[in-house]
CSV table of C-alpha atoms in Angstrom, one decimal:
chain,number,residue,atom,x,y,z
A,1298,MET,CA,40.6,122.3,94.5
A,1299,ASP,CA,40.3,119.2,97.3
A,1300,ALA,CA,36.5,117.6,96.8
A,1301,ALA,CA,34.3,118.2,99.2
A,1302,PRO,CA,33.6,114.4,101.0
A,1303,LEU,CA,30.5,113.1,101.6
A,1304,PRO,CA,27.8,112.5,103.9
A,1305,ASP,CA,27.4,108.1,103.2
A,1306,ALA,CA,30.3,106.8,103.1
A,1307,ALA,CA,30.7,103.2,105.0
A,1308,THR,CA,32.8,102.9,107.9
A,1309,LEU,CA,33.4,100.1,110.2
A,1310,PRO,CA,33.6,101.2,114.3
A,1311,VAL,CA,36.8,99.0,115.6
A,1312,GLY,CA,36.2,101.0,119.0
A,1313,GLY,CA,35.5,103.8,120.6
A,1314,ASP,CA,36.2,107.0,117.7
A,1315,LEU,CA,38.7,104.2,116.2
A,1316,GLN,CA,36.6,103.6,112.9
A,1317,LEU,CA,38.0,101.9,109.0
A,1318,ALA,CA,36.2,102.2,105.9
A,1319,VAL,CA,37.3,99.5,102.7
A,1320,LEU,CA,38.1,101.8,99.8
A,1321,GLY,CA,38.8,98.8,98.0
A,1322,CYS,CA,39.1,94.7,98.6
A,1323,ASP,CA,39.4,93.2,95.3
A,1324,GLY,CA,42.6,91.0,95.1
A,1325,SER,CA,45.0,91.3,91.9
A,1326,TYR,CA,42.2,93.3,89.8
A,1327,ALA,CA,39.4,95.4,90.2
A,1328,GLY,CA,35.7,94.1,89.0
A,1329,PRO,CA,33.4,96.4,86.8
A,1330,GLY,CA,32.1,98.9,90.5
A,1331,GLY,CA,34.9,97.3,92.3
A,1332,ALA,CA,38.3,98.8,93.3
A,1333,SER,CA,41.7,97.2,94.4
A,1334,SER,CA,43.3,97.2,98.0
A,1335,GLY,CA,43.3,100.3,100.2
A,1336,TYR,CA,41.8,101.5,103.7
A,1337,LEU,CA,41.4,104.2,105.7
A,1338,VAL,CA,42.2,104.0,109.3
A,1339,ARG,CA,40.9,106.7,111.3
A,1340,SER,CA,40.5,108.6,114.8
A,1341,ALA,CA,39.6,112.2,115.6
A,1342,THR,CA,42.3,113.4,114.9
A,1343,THR,CA,44.5,111.2,112.9
A,1344,SER,CA,43.7,110.0,109.5
A,1345,LEU,CA,45.7,106.8,107.8
A,1346,TRP,CA,45.1,106.3,104.1
A,1347,LEU,CA,46.3,101.8,104.0
A,1348,ASP,CA,47.1,101.1,100.3
A,1349,THR,CA,46.2,103.0,97.2
A,1350,GLY,CA,45.3,100.3,94.7
A,1351,PRO,CA,43.6,101.5,92.1
A,1352,GLY,CA,39.9,103.2,92.2
A,1353,THR,CA,41.2,104.3,96.2
A,1354,LEU,CA,41.7,107.6,95.0
A,1355,GLY,CA,38.7,108.4,93.8
A,1356,ARG,CA,37.1,106.6,97.2
A,1357,LEU,CA,38.9,108.0,100.1
A,1358,GLN,CA,37.4,111.3,99.6
A,1359,ARG,CA,34.3,110.6,99.9
A,1360,HIS,CA,35.9,110.7,103.7
A,1361,LEU,CA,38.1,113.6,103.9
A,1362,PRO,CA,39.9,115.7,101.3
A,1363,LEU,CA,43.5,114.7,100.3
A,1364,ARG,CA,44.7,117.4,102.3
A,1365,GLU,CA,43.0,116.0,105.9
A,1366,LEU,CA,45.4,112.6,105.3
A,1367,SER,CA,48.1,112.4,107.8
A,1368,ALA,CA,50.0,110.0,106.5
A,1369,VAL,CA,50.0,107.2,103.4
A,1370,VAL,CA,51.0,103.2,103.9
A,1371,VAL,CA,51.9,101.7,101.3
A,1372,SER,CA,52.6,97.7,102.0
A,1373,HIS,CA,54.9,96.5,99.0
A,1374,GLU,CA,55.3,97.3,95.3
A,1375,HIS,CA,52.6,95.3,93.1
A,1376,PRO,CA,50.7,97.9,90.7
A,1377,ASP,CA,47.0,96.3,93.1
A,1378,HIS,CA,48.0,98.3,96.3
A,1379,CYS,CA,50.0,101.1,95.0
A,1380,GLY,CA,48.7,102.3,92.0
A,1381,GLU,CA,47.5,105.6,92.8
A,1382,LEU,CA,50.9,106.5,94.6
A,1383,PRO,CA,52.3,108.4,91.0
A,1384,VAL,CA,48.8,110.3,90.3
A,1385,VAL,CA,48.3,111.2,93.9
A,1386,ARG,CA,51.4,113.0,94.2
A,1387,ASN,CA,50.7,114.6,91.0
A,1388,ALA,CA,47.1,116.8,92.9
A,1389,LEU,CA,49.2,116.9,95.8
A,1390,LYS,CA,52.3,118.6,93.2
A,1391,TYR,CA,50.2,120.1,90.5
A,1392,LEU,CA,46.6,120.9,91.8
A,1393,LEU,CA,47.2,121.3,95.7
A,1394,ASP,CA,50.4,122.8,96.8
A,1395,ILE,CA,51.1,120.8,99.5
A,1396,GLU,CA,54.3,119.2,99.7
A,1397,GLY,CA,55.8,116.7,102.6
A,1398,LEU,CA,53.1,114.5,103.1
A,1399,PRO,CA,54.3,111.2,104.9
A,1400,VAL,CA,54.5,107.9,103.0
A,1401,LEU,CA,55.8,105.0,105.3
A,1402,THR,CA,56.6,101.9,102.2
A,1403,THR,CA,59.1,99.2,101.4
A,1404,ARG,CA,62.3,100.3,99.3
A,1405,GLY,CA,60.7,99.4,96.3
A,1406,THR,CA,57.7,101.1,96.0
A,1407,ARG,CA,59.5,104.1,96.8
A,1408,ALA,CA,62.0,103.2,93.7
A,1409,LEU,CA,59.2,102.5,91.8
A,1410,VAL,CA,56.7,105.2,92.2
A,1411,ASP,CA,60.3,107.6,92.1
A,1412,HIS,CA,60.9,106.3,88.8
A,1413,ILE,CA,57.2,106.7,87.2
A,1414,SER,CA,56.9,109.5,88.6
A,1415,GLY,CA,61.2,111.6,88.1
A,1416,GLY,CA,60.9,111.9,91.6
A,1417,ALA,CA,58.2,112.2,94.1
A,1418,ALA,CA,60.1,114.2,97.0
A,1419,PRO,CA,59.5,116.7,98.3
A,1420,THR,CA,55.9,116.1,98.5
A,1421,PHE,CA,55.8,112.6,99.5
A,1422,ALA,CA,58.4,112.5,102.9
A,1423,TRP,CA,59.3,108.9,101.9
A,1424,ASP,CA,59.5,107.4,105.4
A,1425,VAL,CA,61.1,103.5,104.4
A,1426,VAL,CA,60.1,100.5,106.5
A,1427,ALA,CA,61.0,97.2,107.1
A,1428,ASP,CA,60.0,94.1,109.3
A,1429,GLY,CA,60.1,95.3,112.8
A,1430,ALA,CA,59.9,98.5,112.2
A,1431,GLU,CA,58.2,101.1,114.8
A,1432,ARG,CA,56.5,104.2,113.7
A,1433,GLN,CA,53.9,106.6,115.3
A,1434,VAL,CA,51.2,109.0,113.1
A,1435,GLY,CA,49.6,111.3,115.5
A,1436,ASP,CA,47.5,109.1,117.6
A,1437,LEU,CA,48.4,105.4,116.1
A,1438,ARG,CA,51.4,103.3,116.8
A,1439,LEU,CA,52.2,101.4,114.3
A,1440,ARG,CA,54.9,98.2,113.5
A,1441,PHE,CA,55.1,96.3,111.0
A,1442,ALA,CA,56.5,92.7,110.1
A,1443,ARG,CA,57.1,91.0,106.6
A,1444,THR,CA,55.4,88.4,105.0
A,1445,ASP,CA,55.8,85.8,102.8
A,1446,HIS,CA,55.5,87.6,99.2
A,1447,PRO,CA,57.3,86.9,96.9
A,1448,VAL,CA,58.6,91.5,96.7
A,1449,GLU,CA,58.6,92.8,100.6
A,1450,THR,CA,55.9,93.3,101.9
A,1451,VAL,CA,55.0,94.5,105.2
A,1452,ALA,CA,52.0,93.6,107.0
A,1453,VAL,CA,51.0,96.3,109.9
A,1454,ARG,CA,49.5,96.4,113.4
A,1455,VAL,CA,47.7,99.8,114.3
A,1456,ASP,CA,47.2,101.0,117.8
A,1457,HIS,CA,44.9,103.2,119.6
A,1458,PRO,CA,43.9,103.6,122.8
A,1459,ALA,CA,40.4,103.2,122.0
A,1460,GLY,CA,41.2,100.0,119.1
A,1461,SER,CA,43.9,98.4,117.5
A,1462,VAL,CA,43.9,97.4,113.8
A,1463,ALA,CA,46.0,94.4,111.9
A,1464,TYR,CA,46.5,94.7,108.1
A,1465,SER,CA,48.5,91.8,106.0
A,1466,SER,CA,48.3,93.0,103.2
A,1467,ASP,CA,49.3,89.8,100.7
A,1468,THR,CA,51.0,87.0,102.1
A,1469,GLY,CA,51.6,83.7,101.8
A,1470,GLY,CA,51.4,80.4,104.3
A,1471,ARG,CA,54.7,81.1,105.4
A,1472,PHE,CA,54.1,84.2,107.8
A,1473,ASP,CA,54.1,84.0,111.6
A,1474,ALA,CA,50.5,86.1,111.6
A,1475,SER,CA,52.0,86.2,115.5
A,1476,ALA,CA,53.6,88.7,115.1
A,1477,LEU,CA,50.8,91.1,114.5
A,1478,ASP,CA,50.0,90.3,118.3
A,1479,PRO,CA,53.4,91.5,120.0
A,1480,ASP,CA,52.0,92.5,123.3
A,1481,GLY,CA,49.8,89.6,123.5
A,1482,THR,CA,46.5,91.7,123.9
A,1483,GLY,CA,44.7,90.2,120.1
A,1484,VAL,CA,43.6,92.6,117.7
A,1485,ASP,CA,40.0,93.1,118.0
A,1486,LEU,CA,39.7,93.7,114.0
A,1487,PHE,CA,42.3,91.7,111.4
A,1488,VAL,CA,41.5,93.1,108.3
A,1489,VAL,CA,43.3,89.3,106.4
A,1490,GLU,CA,43.5,88.0,102.5
A,1491,ALA,CA,41.5,85.0,101.5
A,1492,THR,CA,42.3,85.2,98.2
A,1493,MET,CA,42.7,80.7,97.1
A,1494,PRO,CA,40.4,79.2,96.7
A,1495,PRO,CA,40.4,75.4,99.2
A,1496,ASP,CA,41.2,73.1,96.3
A,1497,LEU,CA,43.9,76.1,95.3
A,1498,GLU,CA,46.0,76.3,98.8
A,1499,ASP,CA,49.8,77.1,98.9
A,1500,GLN,CA,49.8,77.1,94.7
A,1501,ALA,CA,50.6,81.3,95.0
A,1502,GLN,CA,52.0,83.2,97.7
A,1503,HIS,CA,48.5,84.2,99.1
A,1504,LEU,CA,46.0,82.2,102.3
A,1505,SER,CA,43.2,79.9,101.5
A,1506,ALA,CA,40.6,80.9,104.3
A,1507,ARG,CA,41.8,77.6,106.1
A,1508,GLN,CA,45.5,79.8,106.9
A,1509,ALA,CA,42.8,83.1,107.2
A,1510,ALA,CA,41.6,81.2,109.8
A,1511,ALA,CA,44.6,80.3,111.2
A,1512,ALA,CA,46.4,83.4,110.8
A,1513,ALA,CA,43.8,84.9,112.5
A,1514,ILE,CA,43.9,82.7,115.7
A,1515,ALA,CA,47.5,83.2,115.9
A,1516,CYS,CA,47.4,87.3,116.5
A,1517,GLY,CA,44.6,86.8,118.6
A,1518,ALA,CA,41.4,88.5,116.2
A,1519,ARG,CA,38.5,89.1,117.7
A,1520,ARG,CA,36.6,90.1,114.5
A,1521,VAL,CA,38.0,89.5,111.3
A,1522,LEU,CA,37.2,91.2,108.0
A,1523,VAL,CA,38.0,89.1,104.6
A,1524,THR,CA,39.3,90.9,101.7
A,1525,HIS,CA,41.7,90.6,98.2
A,1526,VAL,CA,39.2,88.0,96.9
A,1527,ALA,CA,39.3,87.9,93.0
A,1528,PRO,CA,36.8,89.5,90.6
A,1529,GLY,CA,34.6,86.7,90.1
A,1530,ASP,CA,35.1,84.5,92.8
A,1531,ASP,CA,31.9,84.7,96.3
A,1532,PRO,CA,33.9,87.4,98.9
A,1533,GLY,CA,30.3,85.4,101.4
A,1534,ARG,CA,31.6,81.8,99.9
A,1535,ARG,CA,35.1,82.7,101.1
A,1536,ARG,CA,34.0,84.4,104.5
A,1537,ALA,CA,31.4,81.7,105.5
A,1538,GLU,CA,35.0,79.4,104.8
A,1539,VAL,CA,36.6,81.5,107.3
A,1540,GLU,CA,34.3,81.4,109.5
A,1541,ALA,CA,33.6,77.5,109.4
A,1542,GLU,CA,37.4,77.0,109.8
A,1543,LEU,CA,37.8,79.5,113.2
A,1544,ARG,CA,34.6,77.8,115.0
A,1545,GLU,CA,35.9,74.5,114.1
A,1546,ALA,CA,39.2,75.5,116.0
A,1547,GLY,CA,37.4,77.0,118.5
A,1548,SER,CA,37.2,80.7,118.3
A,1549,GLU,CA,34.2,82.8,118.6
A,1550,ALA,CA,35.8,85.6,116.2
A,1551,THR,CA,33.1,87.2,114.1
A,1552,VAL,CA,33.5,86.9,110.4
A,1553,LEU,CA,32.9,89.6,107.5
A,1554,ALA,CA,33.5,90.3,104.0
A,1555,ALA,CA,35.3,93.3,102.9
A,1556,ALA,CA,33.1,93.2,100.0
A,1557,ASP,CA,29.5,94.0,102.1
A,1558,HIS,CA,31.2,96.9,103.4
A,1559,GLN,CA,33.2,98.9,100.8
A,1560,THR,CA,33.1,102.5,100.2
A,1561,ARG,CA,31.0,103.0,96.5
A,1562,GLY,CA,31.6,105.2,93.7
C-alpha cells in the first residue's frame, strides 16, 4: 500500500499551477538530517521526479504516493543522483505491483541499475536520452543538454504553459548554459549547482558561485535556486556569493538557497 502524503510538505511556486519541491540538495553525500539530490516538478496533472539521490524516496512520499508519479528523470549515474532507483524498482515490483514507470536517463545510469537489480524492466520503461533529446511527459516538455562532468550527464529544461524550470545537474565550467534557453525566452527558475568555494574553482568538474552566476545569465534565469552544497559548507554563504556575482554582472535575478526550502522528514 502506498504511504499517504503529508499536507505540510514545502513547495516553491514557479508559475500558475507549476511547482517545484526540493527533496534533497546536499552535494556528494547527505549530511545529518539531509538528503542527496532530488526534486519534484508538478503541474495539476503531471508529476516528475528529477534525480533520485539517497534520502529522496521518503521525502517524495510526503508529496504524493509513488503510483501518482508520471515519470522519473535521472541526470547521471553517480550514486548521489541515482541511488534510490534500485529501491524504487523493488517497491514497485514486489509491493505495489506497478509496471511501466517511464524512467528517462543516460545509458550509463540504465546499465548500472540493470546490473544492480538484475534488470529493471518491465517495472521501469527505460527511455535513454542524450544531448539534444526532447520528450513530452503529460503537459511538461523536456529538453536535454549534456554538461561538463566525468560521466555522461544531462541538464534538463522543463516547460509548461505556466512557467519553466531548468536544472544544471552536475557540471564544470565548460558547460554552455545557453543550451537551456534554446528559444531565447529565459527560465523562470534555474536550479544550479554551486559546489566549489571560490579558491577551489576548476579543481573539479563542479561550479563555483562565479560560474553558477554566469550559467544563470547564459540561460536568462529570473530566479536562481543554489544547490549541491557539500555538508559542512554554508549554503547561505554560497547563495550570497552567487547573488553578489549576479549583481556585479547587472542581473537582478532573485537568488535562493535550496537548503532553505527542502522537504523535511
